[in-house]
Tab-separated table of C-alpha atoms in Angstrom:
chain	number	residue	atom	x	y	z
A	7	MET	CA	153.382	92.392	77.568
A	8	THR	CA	154.417	89.432	77.598
A	9	LYS	CA	152.031	85.728	76.976
A	10	GLU	CA	152.456	84.754	80.511
A	11	ARG	CA	151.342	88.618	81.813
A	12	CYS	CA	148.479	88.360	79.235
A	13	PHE	CA	147.034	85.151	80.758
A	14	ARG	CA	147.524	86.105	84.503
A	15	VAL	CA	145.528	89.520	83.101
A	16	PHE	CA	142.613	87.638	81.335
A	17	ALA	CA	142.932	84.603	83.714
A	18	ALA	CA	141.552	87.829	86.835
A	19	VAL	CA	139.302	89.739	84.699
A	20	PHE	CA	137.414	85.880	84.127
A	21	LEU	CA	137.697	85.227	88.195
A	22	PHE	CA	136.189	88.233	88.792
A	23	ALA	CA	133.741	88.578	86.340
A	24	ALA	CA	133.037	85.284	87.501
A	25	LEU	CA	132.487	86.297	90.202
A	26	ALA	CA	130.323	88.752	89.456
A	27	PHE	CA	128.011	86.928	87.718
A	28	SER	CA	127.699	84.537	90.521
A	29	PHE	CA	126.514	87.136	93.711
A	30	ALA	CA	124.495	88.885	90.683
A	31	THR	CA	122.631	85.154	90.247
A	32	PRO	CA	120.455	83.833	92.898
A	33	THR	CA	122.924	80.861	94.229
A	34	HIS	CA	119.579	78.796	95.156
A	35	ALA	CA	117.929	78.628	91.319
A	36	ALA	CA	118.813	75.502	90.007
A	37	PRO	CA	119.289	73.389	93.103
A	38	ILE	CA	116.010	74.736	94.147
A	39	ASP	CA	114.945	73.126	90.566
A	40	ASP	CA	116.802	69.914	91.753
A	41	GLN	CA	115.806	69.378	94.901
A	42	PHE	CA	111.810	70.268	93.825
A	43	GLN	CA	112.055	67.747	90.968
A	44	ALA	CA	113.493	65.001	93.222
A	45	TRP	CA	110.953	65.677	95.096
A	46	LEU	CA	107.847	65.805	93.379
A	47	GLN	CA	109.334	61.468	92.522
A	48	THR	CA	110.362	60.410	95.543
A	49	ASP	CA	108.600	61.974	98.335
A	50	LEU	CA	105.302	63.372	96.392
A	51	TRP	CA	104.786	60.544	93.986
A	52	PRO	CA	103.941	57.718	96.312
A	53	GLU	CA	101.535	58.326	97.874
A	54	ALA	CA	99.961	60.191	94.757
A	55	LYS	CA	100.542	56.391	93.361
A	56	SER	CA	99.064	55.304	96.242
A	57	LYS	CA	96.467	57.281	96.468
A	58	GLY	CA	95.099	55.825	92.866
A	59	ILE	CA	97.006	58.594	90.717
A	60	SER	CA	98.488	56.545	87.276
A	61	LYS	CA	102.031	57.891	86.567
A	62	LYS	CA	100.770	59.010	83.362
A	63	THR	CA	98.598	61.187	85.098
A	64	PHE	CA	101.348	62.342	87.715
A	65	ASP	CA	103.510	63.382	84.605
A	66	ALA	CA	101.429	65.685	82.486
A	67	ALA	CA	100.153	67.268	85.966
A	68	PHE	CA	103.981	68.418	86.547
A	69	LEU	CA	105.514	68.310	82.522
A	70	GLY	CA	107.911	71.284	82.724
A	71	VAL	CA	106.348	72.880	85.557
A	72	LYS	CA	108.937	74.602	88.628
A	73	PRO	CA	108.621	76.169	91.427
A	74	ASN	CA	107.910	80.190	91.619
A	75	LEU	CA	109.342	81.542	93.753
A	76	LYS	CA	107.048	85.296	93.202
A	77	LEU	CA	104.337	83.502	95.224
A	78	PRO	CA	104.149	84.842	98.508
A	79	ASP	CA	104.236	82.712	101.687
A	80	LEU	CA	107.517	80.903	100.329
A	81	VAL	CA	110.087	79.448	102.417
A	82	LEU	CA	113.781	78.302	100.574
A	83	PRO	CA	114.321	75.301	102.130
A	84	GLY	CA	116.786	75.540	105.088
A	85	GLU	CA	115.792	78.690	106.118
A	86	LYS	CA	113.176	79.910	109.040
A	87	PRO	CA	109.327	81.833	108.273
A	88	THR	CA	109.714	85.325	108.326
A	89	THR	CA	107.540	88.410	108.872
A	90	PRO	CA	104.086	87.879	107.096
A	91	GLN	CA	104.600	89.076	103.645
A	92	LYS	CA	102.857	91.945	102.143
A	93	GLN	CA	98.836	90.295	101.856
A	94	HIS	CA	97.079	90.139	99.220
A	95	GLN	CA	93.796	90.042	99.368
A	96	ALA	CA	91.138	93.124	99.729
A	97	GLU	CA	89.644	92.129	103.582
A	98	PHE	CA	93.223	93.819	104.938
A	99	GLY	CA	92.670	97.475	104.459
A	100	PRO	CA	90.780	99.842	106.009
A	101	PRO	CA	87.110	98.538	106.161
A	102	ALA	CA	85.075	101.474	104.895
A	103	ASP	CA	87.747	100.260	101.641
A	104	TYR	CA	86.102	97.271	101.072
A	105	PHE	CA	82.539	98.874	100.056
A	106	ALA	CA	83.567	101.167	97.699
A	107	GLU	CA	80.323	101.610	95.999
A	108	LYS	CA	82.515	101.475	92.010
A	109	ILE	CA	83.490	97.710	93.757
A	110	ILE	CA	80.047	97.161	95.443
A	111	ARG	CA	77.847	98.204	92.571
A	112	ALA	CA	79.506	95.914	89.357
A	113	VAL	CA	78.741	92.843	91.476
A	114	THR	CA	74.759	94.015	92.286
A	115	THR	CA	73.869	95.654	89.161
A	116	GLY	CA	76.005	92.209	87.239
A	117	GLY	CA	73.983	90.531	89.663
A	118	ARG	CA	70.499	91.663	88.688
A	119	ALA	CA	71.536	91.667	84.983
A	120	ARG	CA	72.434	87.323	85.748
A	121	GLU	CA	69.442	86.545	87.589
A	122	SER	CA	66.947	87.194	85.328
A	123	ALA	CA	69.235	86.110	82.431
A	124	ASN	CA	69.152	82.615	84.756
A	125	ALA	CA	65.496	82.899	86.174
A	126	ARG	CA	65.042	79.249	85.855
A	127	VAL	CA	67.777	77.800	86.668
A	128	LEU	CA	68.466	80.081	90.268
A	129	GLY	CA	64.800	78.674	90.744
A	130	LEU	CA	65.645	74.935	90.694
A	131	ILE	CA	68.934	76.041	92.747
A	132	GLU	CA	66.882	77.731	95.595
A	133	LYS	CA	64.416	74.836	95.446
A	134	ARG	CA	67.193	72.146	95.632
A	135	TYR	CA	69.685	74.089	98.446
A	136	GLY	CA	66.886	76.293	99.754
A	137	VAL	CA	69.709	79.204	98.974
A	138	PRO	CA	68.144	81.992	97.000
A	139	GLY	CA	69.693	83.082	94.582
A	140	GLU	CA	71.127	86.855	95.397
A	141	VAL	CA	73.531	85.493	98.083
A	142	VAL	CA	74.515	82.887	95.269
A	143	LEU	CA	74.825	86.089	93.042
A	144	ALA	CA	76.801	87.913	95.155
A	145	ILE	CA	79.504	85.922	95.334
A	146	TRP	CA	79.922	84.830	91.767
A	147	GLY	CA	80.162	87.999	91.429
A	148	ARG	CA	82.738	89.059	94.293
A	149	GLU	CA	85.127	85.960	93.938
A	150	THR	CA	86.125	86.953	89.191
A	151	GLY	CA	82.813	89.112	88.420
A	152	PHE	CA	80.555	86.626	86.676
A	153	GLY	CA	83.493	84.380	84.999
A	154	ALA	CA	84.839	87.292	83.414
A	155	ALA	CA	88.406	87.330	85.527
A	156	LYS	CA	90.992	85.457	83.678
A	157	MET	CA	92.787	82.694	86.473
A	158	PRO	CA	96.953	83.676	85.070
A	159	TYR	CA	97.760	80.210	86.888
A	160	ASP	CA	98.761	77.156	86.079
A	161	ALA	CA	97.299	75.010	88.736
A	162	PHE	CA	100.152	72.467	89.513
A	163	GLU	CA	102.844	74.853	89.573
A	164	VAL	CA	101.263	76.973	92.539
A	165	LEU	CA	100.031	74.029	95.033
A	166	GLY	CA	103.201	71.904	93.529
A	167	THR	CA	105.768	75.344	94.984
A	168	LYS	CA	103.356	75.797	97.958
A	169	ALA	CA	103.466	71.598	99.275
A	170	PHE	CA	107.136	71.374	98.614
A	171	MET	CA	107.616	74.872	100.659
A	172	SER	CA	105.025	77.736	101.574
A	173	THR	CA	104.516	77.787	105.250
A	174	LYS	CA	101.580	76.015	104.982
A	175	LYS	CA	103.023	73.230	103.216
A	176	ASP	CA	100.908	70.235	104.710
A	177	PHE	CA	97.772	72.395	103.037
A	178	PHE	CA	98.933	72.032	100.181
A	179	ARG	CA	100.043	69.366	99.965
A	180	THR	CA	96.921	68.095	100.320
A	181	GLU	CA	95.038	70.093	98.199
A	182	VAL	CA	97.633	69.310	95.202
A	183	LEU	CA	96.936	66.009	95.371
A	184	ALA	CA	93.056	66.747	95.364
A	185	ALA	CA	94.314	68.603	91.891
A	186	LEU	CA	95.381	64.857	90.822
A	187	GLU	CA	92.613	63.218	91.882
A	188	ILE	CA	91.288	66.091	89.959
A	189	VAL	CA	92.570	64.707	86.230
A	190	GLU	CA	92.523	61.508	87.206
A	191	ARG	CA	88.469	61.159	87.208
A	192	GLY	CA	88.312	62.803	84.535
A	193	LEU	CA	86.570	65.705	86.012
A	194	ALA	CA	89.183	67.971	83.809
A	195	PRO	CA	92.499	68.009	81.469
A	196	VAL	CA	95.658	69.109	82.782
A	197	ASN	CA	95.506	72.266	80.471
A	198	ALA	CA	92.241	73.226	81.576
A	199	MET	CA	93.443	73.635	85.736
A	200	LYS	CA	94.824	77.213	85.902
A	201	SER	CA	93.891	79.116	89.086
A	202	SER	CA	94.547	82.100	91.520
A	203	TRP	CA	97.806	82.572	92.850
A	204	ALA	CA	96.363	80.535	95.693
A	205	GLY	CA	95.788	78.061	93.875
A	206	ALA	CA	91.152	78.208	93.127
A	207	LEU	CA	90.296	76.635	90.414
A	208	GLY	CA	87.198	77.584	87.999
A	209	GLN	CA	84.319	80.288	88.666
A	210	PRO	CA	83.750	79.663	92.279
A	211	GLN	CA	86.623	79.908	93.580
A	212	PHE	CA	86.879	75.981	94.709
A	213	MET	CA	90.006	75.119	96.382
A	214	PRO	CA	90.422	71.135	95.012
A	215	THR	CA	89.818	69.461	97.868
A	216	SER	CA	86.183	71.845	97.830
A	217	PHE	CA	85.632	70.528	94.193
A	218	LEU	CA	85.204	66.930	95.850
A	219	LYS	CA	83.335	67.552	97.901
A	220	HIS	CA	80.724	70.789	96.397
A	221	ALA	CA	80.863	70.349	92.630
A	222	VAL	CA	77.657	69.296	91.391
A	223	ASP	CA	76.493	68.433	87.996
A	224	PHE	CA	73.265	71.033	87.542
A	225	ASP	CA	72.864	70.688	83.504
A	226	GLY	CA	72.764	66.887	83.700
A	227	ASP	CA	76.309	66.122	81.163
A	228	GLY	CA	77.441	64.114	83.694
A	229	ARG	CA	80.236	65.246	84.928
A	230	PRO	CA	80.361	68.600	87.175
A	231	ASP	CA	82.105	71.873	85.259
A	232	ILE	CA	82.975	74.998	86.684
A	233	TRP	CA	84.464	76.397	84.909
A	234	ASN	CA	82.628	77.064	81.661
A	235	SER	CA	78.441	75.220	83.030
A	236	THR	CA	76.739	78.206	84.707
A	237	PRO	CA	74.617	76.191	85.890
A	238	ASP	CA	77.014	73.808	87.869
A	239	VAL	CA	78.638	76.849	88.771
A	240	LEU	CA	75.397	78.323	90.767
A	241	ALA	CA	74.871	75.119	91.922
A	242	SER	CA	77.993	74.232	92.776
A	243	ILE	CA	78.023	77.832	95.670
A	244	ALA	CA	74.951	76.383	96.657
A	245	ASN	CA	76.007	73.231	97.509
A	246	TYR	CA	78.702	74.685	99.072
A	247	LEU	CA	76.837	76.481	101.287
A	248	VAL	CA	74.376	74.047	102.767
A	249	HIS	CA	77.516	72.065	104.017
A	250	TYR	CA	78.383	74.125	105.876
A	251	GLY	CA	75.109	74.703	107.444
A	252	TRP	CA	73.313	77.086	105.536
A	253	LEU	CA	69.764	77.777	107.047
A	254	ARG	CA	66.747	77.713	104.732
A	255	GLY	CA	64.001	80.445	105.364
A	256	ARG	CA	66.539	82.746	106.813
A	257	GLY	CA	68.355	85.688	106.180
A	258	TRP	CA	71.941	86.453	106.344
A	259	GLY	CA	71.099	89.657	108.753
A	260	THR	CA	70.723	93.649	108.423
A	261	GLU	CA	72.158	96.819	109.631
A	262	VAL	CA	70.649	97.971	113.346
A	263	THR	CA	71.393	100.836	115.546
A	264	VAL	CA	73.160	100.445	118.603
A	265	PRO	CA	72.584	102.531	121.607
A	266	ALA	CA	75.630	103.676	123.788
A	267	ASN	CA	74.895	101.513	126.874
A	268	VAL	CA	75.005	98.399	124.416
A	269	SER	CA	78.524	97.533	124.719
A	270	CYS	CA	80.053	96.843	121.169
A	271	SER	CA	82.501	93.808	123.396
A	272	LEU	CA	78.958	91.541	123.272
A	273	GLU	CA	79.666	91.229	119.510
A	274	GLY	CA	80.747	87.738	118.176
A	275	PRO	CA	79.274	84.425	117.335
A	276	ASP	CA	80.291	82.813	120.435
A	277	GLN	CA	77.898	86.183	122.127
A	278	GLY	CA	74.124	84.678	120.612
A	279	LYS	CA	70.814	85.452	121.587
A	280	LYS	CA	67.621	85.645	121.009
A	281	ILE	CA	67.003	88.121	118.775
A	282	SER	CA	64.073	89.385	121.216
A	283	ASP	CA	66.686	89.781	123.499
A	284	TRP	CA	68.372	92.153	121.468
A	285	VAL	CA	65.464	94.109	120.506
A	286	ALA	CA	64.846	94.695	124.769
A	287	MET	CA	68.366	95.748	124.741
A	288	GLY	CA	67.155	98.852	122.778
A	289	ILE	CA	68.579	97.710	119.696
A	290	ARG	CA	66.223	98.731	116.151
A	291	ARG	CA	66.229	97.596	112.646
A	292	VAL	CA	67.678	100.925	110.723
A	293	ASP	CA	64.443	100.836	108.042
A	294	GLY	CA	61.990	101.112	110.818
A	295	LYS	CA	60.703	97.858	110.677
A	296	ALA	CA	60.373	94.870	113.161
A	297	PHE	CA	61.481	92.428	112.937
A	298	ALA	CA	59.509	89.291	111.960
A	299	ALA	CA	57.931	87.182	114.771
A	300	SER	CA	59.747	83.919	113.795
A	301	GLU	CA	62.717	85.610	113.372
A	302	LEU	CA	61.823	87.431	117.490
A	303	LYS	CA	62.399	83.634	118.152
A	304	ALA	CA	65.804	82.613	116.770
A	305	GLU	CA	69.067	83.482	117.574
A	306	GLY	CA	71.423	86.573	116.675
A	307	PHE	CA	74.805	87.431	116.644
A	308	LEU	CA	76.593	91.402	116.904
A	309	LEU	CA	78.361	92.416	114.313
A	310	MET	CA	80.483	96.113	114.517
A	311	PRO	CA	83.559	94.951	112.009
A	312	ALA	CA	84.560	98.503	112.424
A	313	GLY	CA	83.812	98.691	116.238
A	314	ARG	CA	81.738	101.843	117.193
A	315	SER	CA	83.708	102.970	113.976
A	316	GLY	CA	81.030	102.235	110.946
A	317	PRO	CA	77.916	100.528	111.193
A	318	GLY	CA	76.281	97.360	113.755
A	319	PHE	CA	73.936	94.563	112.460
A	320	ILE	CA	72.408	91.489	113.775
A	321	VAL	CA	73.262	88.975	111.604
A	322	THR	CA	72.276	85.173	111.321
A	323	PRO	CA	73.802	81.698	111.681
A	324	ASN	CA	73.647	81.757	107.606
A	325	PHE	CA	76.678	84.838	107.896
A	326	TYR	CA	79.115	81.977	109.341
A	327	VAL	CA	78.101	80.583	106.662
A	328	ILE	CA	79.006	82.476	104.223
A	329	LYS	CA	82.173	83.373	106.293
A	330	GLN	CA	83.206	79.731	105.384
A	331	TYR	CA	83.899	81.116	101.922
A	332	ASN	CA	86.257	83.698	102.869
A	333	ASN	CA	86.875	83.917	107.132
A	334	SER	CA	86.195	87.393	106.725
A	335	ASP	CA	83.854	89.354	108.736
A	336	LEU	CA	83.839	92.071	105.736
A	337	TYR	CA	83.576	89.623	102.987
A	338	GLY	CA	80.078	87.610	104.690
A	339	LEU	CA	78.974	91.406	104.841
A	340	PHE	CA	80.404	92.194	101.103
A	341	ILE	CA	78.135	89.287	99.890
A	342	GLY	CA	75.320	89.905	102.807
A	343	HIS	CA	74.711	93.908	101.720
A	344	ALA	CA	75.586	93.313	97.383
A	345	ALA	CA	72.092	90.365	98.013
A	346	ASP	CA	70.579	92.488	99.385
A	347	ARG	CA	70.982	95.625	97.029
A	348	ILE	CA	70.908	92.660	93.904
A	349	ALA	CA	67.538	91.670	95.286
A	350	LYS	CA	66.095	95.336	96.507
A	351	GLY	CA	67.540	98.113	94.438
A	352	ASP	CA	71.195	99.834	95.016
A	353	ALA	CA	70.779	101.512	99.324
A	354	THR	CA	73.759	101.960	101.061
A	355	PHE	CA	75.237	101.485	104.602
A	356	VAL	CA	72.932	104.166	107.473
A	357	GLY	CA	75.375	104.034	109.194
A	358	ALA	CA	78.681	105.680	107.975
A	359	TRP	CA	82.604	103.694	108.052
A	360	GLY	CA	85.093	106.085	110.462
A	361	ALA	CA	87.774	107.041	109.152
A	362	VAL	CA	89.632	103.568	111.091
A	363	GLY	CA	92.074	101.229	109.500
A	364	ASP	CA	94.844	102.960	108.746
A	365	LEU	CA	97.746	100.496	110.739
A	366	HIS	CA	100.304	98.514	110.319
A	367	ARG	CA	99.673	94.875	110.829
A	368	SER	CA	102.179	95.025	112.869
A	369	ASP	CA	100.850	97.489	115.184
A	370	ILE	CA	97.694	95.427	115.320
A	371	ALA	CA	100.496	92.217	116.318
A	372	ALA	CA	101.875	94.535	118.650
A	373	LEU	CA	98.506	96.043	120.454
A	374	GLN	CA	97.236	92.194	120.240
A	375	ARG	CA	100.943	90.878	121.697
A	376	ALA	CA	100.129	92.810	124.805
A	377	LEU	CA	96.581	92.003	125.416
A	378	GLU	CA	97.508	88.548	125.210
A	379	ALA	CA	99.622	89.638	128.489
A	380	LYS	CA	97.547	90.858	130.022
A	381	GLY	CA	95.075	87.709	129.516
A	382	TYR	CA	92.925	88.681	126.659
A	383	ASP	CA	91.367	86.548	124.022
A	384	VAL	CA	91.873	88.057	120.363
A	385	GLY	CA	92.494	84.783	118.417
A	386	SER	CA	95.595	85.422	116.935
A	387	ALA	CA	98.140	87.697	116.830
A	388	ASP	CA	98.122	87.824	113.326
A	389	GLY	CA	97.134	91.637	112.781
A	390	LEU	CA	93.937	91.138	111.454
A	391	PRO	CA	91.205	92.735	113.872
A	392	GLY	CA	88.533	89.986	113.804
A	393	PHE	CA	85.957	89.488	116.638
A	394	LYS	CA	87.934	88.690	119.231
A	395	THR	CA	90.479	91.851	119.282
A	396	ARG	CA	87.326	94.440	118.815
A	397	ARG	CA	86.102	93.004	121.289
A	398	SER	CA	88.695	92.001	123.714
A	399	ILE	CA	89.766	95.745	122.769
A	400	GLY	CA	86.645	97.163	124.440
A	401	VAL	CA	86.632	95.092	127.324
A	402	TRP	CA	89.821	96.443	127.825
A	403	GLN	CA	89.127	99.870	126.992
A	404	ALA	CA	85.861	99.700	129.544
A	405	LYS	CA	88.385	98.385	132.552
A	406	ASN	CA	90.576	101.332	131.700
A	407	GLY	CA	87.745	104.117	132.460
A	408	LYS	CA	87.760	104.935	128.458
A	409	PRO	CA	84.639	104.805	125.885
A	410	ALA	CA	84.652	101.210	123.920
A	411	THR	CA	85.552	101.559	120.920
A	412	CYS	CA	86.219	98.323	119.754
A	413	PHE	CA	88.859	98.565	117.139
A	414	PRO	CA	92.102	99.430	117.226
A	415	ASP	CA	93.805	103.450	116.606
A	416	ALA	CA	97.078	104.825	116.776
A	417	GLY	CA	96.776	106.258	120.684
A	418	LEU	CA	95.240	102.924	122.446
A	419	VAL	CA	98.877	101.128	120.182
A	420	ALA	CA	101.126	103.685	122.003
A	421	GLN	CA	99.162	103.195	125.117
A	422	LEU	CA	99.008	99.527	125.307
A	423	LYS	CA	102.816	98.980	124.814
């Protein structure tokens, strides 16, 4: 073989290898890193500087940080958003799964153990904020297993990536600037800023803006520490709930029986009635006790998170305060139920959860769009059966001569397509 031919063969092999490598390696990797660094310096830094963040703090926060392309809900530069990625929160599963006994028992047994160990602090918190200790403990247990859950992410990596290229860039831009403020003010060092995949911090899982608004120093050491101080963690959770309107002296709600002649479409925070009115309609507590006289005069709301395929509840405005922590009916119910079990023992729901919730989100979203086309308010066609979707289903069913179940199922999806 001549030298010239050898060279041509070598060149061809080299070219083939180079092309193969270019296809095997994401072409956007290096450019995205470069774009991210440019965005940090020319876009985010000027705003951070205008808000009083020093270059020292900014550089320390982003030292060695690159965009994490494994995070959910990202949109690559120059691309359009696609359909929602797989959700990472259990709120989106079947209702019954959310209340698996091993999950709720871990919170309730752990809560009772910590209730006795922190009795004095919890008493002082309830006296100051009016939030029962059991509610605070239930949130603490649900969020991070009473602080046992490890936060594996660098908060600035998560928040920076999402501020640069997520589907909610404006939201995360505000949060990353708040995280920088936390460090700038000396409330936490950079190396302590570990977070969840969503950018939530510490044992209460506060977003940075929530930390700045609600974190409190309850142990008297001069700074709010939601990473290491149990008194600060517990008081900060209570302070958060108070900020969103917790009503001192009222609980979250109670399980009830809902007669067949009471429509499940009456649920929702915008359809409240005096509890005496619900009682007049035949609704009763499952424990056989009467509502307290003071409660009868107060407002209550019907909650049926699985429609007729699950237990029903009359809840107070405090239930919707709990939902400010995580905007899910199932989350709010989990916290209320766990708090009751911490206080009173491990009693389960009286009503049974039916076999519902096995649809894909795309199926539910299709149903929601069909209802919207017929003029119904489903809240958002997001594939999640919230109270507006549930009650719209019930109203449609009643109008079409069908028993109102107020929950999506495969047959309903097929009928509405």
